[in-house]
XYZ file of C-alpha atoms in Angstrom:
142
model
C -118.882 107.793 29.379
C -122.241 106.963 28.344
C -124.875 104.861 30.294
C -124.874 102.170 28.078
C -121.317 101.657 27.621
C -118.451 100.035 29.428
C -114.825 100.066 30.227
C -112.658 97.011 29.278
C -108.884 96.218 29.727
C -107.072 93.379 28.805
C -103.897 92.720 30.677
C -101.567 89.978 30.956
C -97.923 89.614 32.818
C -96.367 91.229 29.987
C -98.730 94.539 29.935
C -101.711 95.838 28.758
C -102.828 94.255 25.433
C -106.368 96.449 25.482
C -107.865 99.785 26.954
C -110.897 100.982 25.772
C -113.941 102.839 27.616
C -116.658 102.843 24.824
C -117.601 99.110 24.358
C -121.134 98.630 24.184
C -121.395 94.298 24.816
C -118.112 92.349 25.838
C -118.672 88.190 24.650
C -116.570 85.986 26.002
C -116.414 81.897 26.855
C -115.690 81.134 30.682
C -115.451 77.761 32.317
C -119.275 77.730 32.049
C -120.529 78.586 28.894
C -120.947 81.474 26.480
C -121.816 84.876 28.074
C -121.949 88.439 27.246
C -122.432 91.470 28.999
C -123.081 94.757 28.819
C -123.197 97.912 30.890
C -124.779 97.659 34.351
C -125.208 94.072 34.410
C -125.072 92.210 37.401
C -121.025 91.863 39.123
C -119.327 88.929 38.040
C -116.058 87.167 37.942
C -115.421 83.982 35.522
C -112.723 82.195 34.538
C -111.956 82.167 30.641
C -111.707 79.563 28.293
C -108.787 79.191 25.476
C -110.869 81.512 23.175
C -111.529 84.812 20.790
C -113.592 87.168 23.102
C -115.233 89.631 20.968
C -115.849 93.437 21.947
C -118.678 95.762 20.384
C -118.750 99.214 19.928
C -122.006 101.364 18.920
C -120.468 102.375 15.929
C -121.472 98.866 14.608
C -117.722 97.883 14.604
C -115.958 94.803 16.397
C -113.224 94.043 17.597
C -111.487 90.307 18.587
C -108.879 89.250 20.959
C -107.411 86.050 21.199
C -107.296 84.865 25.030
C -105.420 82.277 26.347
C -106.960 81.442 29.730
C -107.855 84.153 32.649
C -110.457 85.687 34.478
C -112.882 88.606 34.014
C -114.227 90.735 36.803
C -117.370 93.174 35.999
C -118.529 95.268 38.017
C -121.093 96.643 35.669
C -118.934 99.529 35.019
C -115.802 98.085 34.151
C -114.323 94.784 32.951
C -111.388 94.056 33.668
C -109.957 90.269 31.782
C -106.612 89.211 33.486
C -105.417 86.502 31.048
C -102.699 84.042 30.624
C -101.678 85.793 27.439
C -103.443 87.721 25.195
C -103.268 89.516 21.466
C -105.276 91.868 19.508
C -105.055 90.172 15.388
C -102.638 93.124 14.490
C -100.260 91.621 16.749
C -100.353 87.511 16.195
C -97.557 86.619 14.167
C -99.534 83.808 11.849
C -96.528 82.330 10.386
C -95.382 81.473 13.801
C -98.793 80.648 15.555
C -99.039 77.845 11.955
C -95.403 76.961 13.116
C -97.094 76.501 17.029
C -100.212 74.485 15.636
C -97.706 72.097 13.812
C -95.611 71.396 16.261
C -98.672 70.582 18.512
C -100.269 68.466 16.179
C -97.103 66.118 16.029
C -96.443 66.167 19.892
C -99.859 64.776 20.159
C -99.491 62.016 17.869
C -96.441 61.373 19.402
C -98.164 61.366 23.352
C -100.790 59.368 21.704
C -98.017 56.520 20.373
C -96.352 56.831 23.723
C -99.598 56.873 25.605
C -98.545 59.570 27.726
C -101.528 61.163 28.896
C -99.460 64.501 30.643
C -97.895 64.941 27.436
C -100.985 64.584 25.233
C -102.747 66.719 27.548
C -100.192 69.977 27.165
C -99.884 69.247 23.765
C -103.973 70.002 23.409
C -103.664 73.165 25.269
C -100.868 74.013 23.327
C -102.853 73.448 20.009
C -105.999 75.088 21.048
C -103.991 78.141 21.976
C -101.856 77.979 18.525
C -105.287 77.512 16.801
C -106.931 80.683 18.907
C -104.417 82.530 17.744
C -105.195 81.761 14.222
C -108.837 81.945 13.896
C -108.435 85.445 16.157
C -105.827 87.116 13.358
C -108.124 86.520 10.766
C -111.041 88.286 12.797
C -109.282 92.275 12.074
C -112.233 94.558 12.587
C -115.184 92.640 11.776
């Protein structure tokens, strides 16, 4: 491995979603902002936002992955995102992540007639996710 790249894995409960050894700059959204890294930067762990976190390569190619929640650990050698759920675009079924976003949309309006706040609230997550899921499958190799 060269000195100025980085392993990263993406696992979840179900698996490993990504394994790759040669990224260059990881860029991700935690609980405190937007942050990238790359290799040798300081140790860190975060927790991740509902978000797309984008990996670089030095061929000039990138790659997206929609995350659903987590945590990444770097130790300046390896990063290592434990999340929630997670999918690479080849793998998000659109048709049902649009089905996902609908049905969120609607339970919303519906907490927000009822003014059920526990409702509305896990009908927001569930919409950012659906809509994470979107934006990320339209992100193939960018």
């Amino acid at each position: 491995m060269a000195e100025n790249t980085f392993k990263v894995t993406i696992i979840t409960p179900d698996g490993t979603v990504y394994d790759n050894d040669k990224v260059t700059m990881l860029v991700m959204n935690t609980a405190g902002g937007q942050m990238g890294v790359m290799a040798n930067h300081v140790p860190l762990i975060a927790a991740l936002e509902i978000s797309t976190v984008r990996i670089k390569h030095s061929e000039g190619t990138d790659e997206v992955a929609a995350v659903n929640g987590g945590i990444i650990q770097f130790d300046g050698h390896n990063a290592i995102i434990a999340a929630d759920s997670a999918e690479m675009p080849e793998a998000i079924d659109v048709e049902r992540a649009q089905k996902a976003k609908e049905r969120s949309e609607s339970a919303i309006a519906e907490a927000k007639k009822k003014h059920n706040q526990n409702d509305l609230s896990r009908a927001e997550v569930h919409l950012k996710r659906a809509i994470n899921r979107l934006n990320a499958s339209k992100q193939r190799n960018i």
